[in-house]
Coordinates of C-alpha atoms in Angstrom, one line a residue:
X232 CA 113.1 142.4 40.1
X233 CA 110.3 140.7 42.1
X234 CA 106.9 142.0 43.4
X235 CA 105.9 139.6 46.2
X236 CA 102.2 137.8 46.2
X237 CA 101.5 140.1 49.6
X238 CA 102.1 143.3 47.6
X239 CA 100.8 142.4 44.5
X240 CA 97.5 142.2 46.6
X241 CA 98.4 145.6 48.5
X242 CA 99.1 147.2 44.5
X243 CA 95.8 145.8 43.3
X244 CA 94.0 147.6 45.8
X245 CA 95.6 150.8 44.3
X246 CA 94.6 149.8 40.5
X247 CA 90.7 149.6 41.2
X248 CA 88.7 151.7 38.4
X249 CA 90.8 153.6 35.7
X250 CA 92.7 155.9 37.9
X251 CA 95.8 153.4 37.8
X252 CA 97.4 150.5 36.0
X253 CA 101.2 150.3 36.8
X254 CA 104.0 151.3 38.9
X255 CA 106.9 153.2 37.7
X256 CA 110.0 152.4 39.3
X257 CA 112.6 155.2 39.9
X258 CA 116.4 155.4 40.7
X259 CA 117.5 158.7 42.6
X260 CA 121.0 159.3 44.3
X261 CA 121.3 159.2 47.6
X262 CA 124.2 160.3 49.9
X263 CA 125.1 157.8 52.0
X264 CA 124.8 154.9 49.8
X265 CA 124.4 155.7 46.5
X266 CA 121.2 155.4 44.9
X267 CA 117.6 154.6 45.9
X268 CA 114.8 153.6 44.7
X269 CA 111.0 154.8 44.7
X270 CA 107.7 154.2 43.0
X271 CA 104.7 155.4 42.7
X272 CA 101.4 154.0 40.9
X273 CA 100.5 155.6 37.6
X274 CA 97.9 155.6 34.8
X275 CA 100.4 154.6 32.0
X276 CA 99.2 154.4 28.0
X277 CA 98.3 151.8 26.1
X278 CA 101.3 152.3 24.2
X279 CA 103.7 152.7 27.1
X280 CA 102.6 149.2 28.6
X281 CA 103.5 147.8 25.4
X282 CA 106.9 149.5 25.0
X283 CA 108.1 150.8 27.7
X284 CA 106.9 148.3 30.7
X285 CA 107.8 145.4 32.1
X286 CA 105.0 142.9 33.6
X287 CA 106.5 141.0 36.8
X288 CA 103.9 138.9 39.0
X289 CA 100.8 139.8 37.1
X290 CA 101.9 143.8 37.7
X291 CA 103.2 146.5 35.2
X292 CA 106.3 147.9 35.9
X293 CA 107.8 151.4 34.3
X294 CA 110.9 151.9 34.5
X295 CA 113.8 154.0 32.2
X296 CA 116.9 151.8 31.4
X297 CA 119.4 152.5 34.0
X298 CA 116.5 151.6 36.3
X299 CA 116.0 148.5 34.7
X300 CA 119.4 147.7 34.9
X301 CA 119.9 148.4 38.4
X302 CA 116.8 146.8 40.0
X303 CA 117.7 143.6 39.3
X304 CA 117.9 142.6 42.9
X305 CA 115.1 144.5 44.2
X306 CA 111.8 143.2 45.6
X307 CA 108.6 144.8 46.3
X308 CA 107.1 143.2 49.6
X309 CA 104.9 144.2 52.7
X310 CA 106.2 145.0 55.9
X311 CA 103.0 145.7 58.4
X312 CA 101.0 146.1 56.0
X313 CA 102.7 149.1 53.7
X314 CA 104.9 148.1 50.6
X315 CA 108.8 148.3 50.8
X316 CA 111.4 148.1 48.0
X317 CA 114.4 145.8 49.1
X318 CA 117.3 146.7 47.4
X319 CA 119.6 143.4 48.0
X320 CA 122.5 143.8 45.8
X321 CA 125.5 142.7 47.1
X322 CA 127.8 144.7 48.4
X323 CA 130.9 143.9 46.0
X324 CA 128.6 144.8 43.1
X325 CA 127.9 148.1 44.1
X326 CA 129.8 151.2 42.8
X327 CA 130.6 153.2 45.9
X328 CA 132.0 152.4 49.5
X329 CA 129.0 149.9 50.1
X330 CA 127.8 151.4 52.4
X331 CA 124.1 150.5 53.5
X332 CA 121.0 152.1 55.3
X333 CA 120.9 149.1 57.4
X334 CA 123.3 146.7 59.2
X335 CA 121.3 143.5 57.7
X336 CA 122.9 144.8 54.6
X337 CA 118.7 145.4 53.2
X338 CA 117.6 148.7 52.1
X339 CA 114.2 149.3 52.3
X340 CA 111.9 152.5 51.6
X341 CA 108.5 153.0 52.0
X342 CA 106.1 153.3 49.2
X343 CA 104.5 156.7 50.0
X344 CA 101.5 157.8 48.4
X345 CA 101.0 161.0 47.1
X346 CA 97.5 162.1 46.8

């Protein structure tokens, strides 16, 4: 997994004060293709950081193992300003018909806020 230097800056903007200090990283099915992945920002423990997270570009990530295994070609980036998650697996390593969201062959889903 990779967090690009354009949304580590767009993350760190979440993080000011104590209201947040990592992003946990989730896998959910999805119909058409699969799975997809979300995240939102979190305020994680101590503890958890230590444990449970992984630091990628400066940024801690939270993420439960099949996650972790599965996100090994995803990137965090901006697109016009909001983050995306690019999942770029390659199609013969997926588990399913391989079908994709997009014809490029790049999934992406926007980072949505919840307030």
């Amino acid at each position: 997994m990779q967090i690009t230097e354009k949304a580590k800056k767009i993350i760190e903007k979440e993080f000011t004060g104590d209201t947040c200090n990592a992003l946990e990283l989730i896998t959910r099915a999805c119909p058409c293709c699969g799975r997809a992945f979300s995240c939102k920002p979190i305020r994680a423990l101590k503890r958890t950081l230590r444990d449970e997270a992984v630091e990628i570009n400066g940024i801690y990530v939270v993420m439960d193992d099949t996650t972790r295994r599965q996100s090994v070609y995803v990137t965090i980036d901006e697109s016009e300003g909001e983050l995306v998650i690019r999942d770029e697996t390659p199609t013969s390593l997926l588990n399913n018909s391989g079908k994709r969201h997009l014809v490029t062959g790049i999934e992406s889903w926007y980072i949505k806020r919840e307030n």
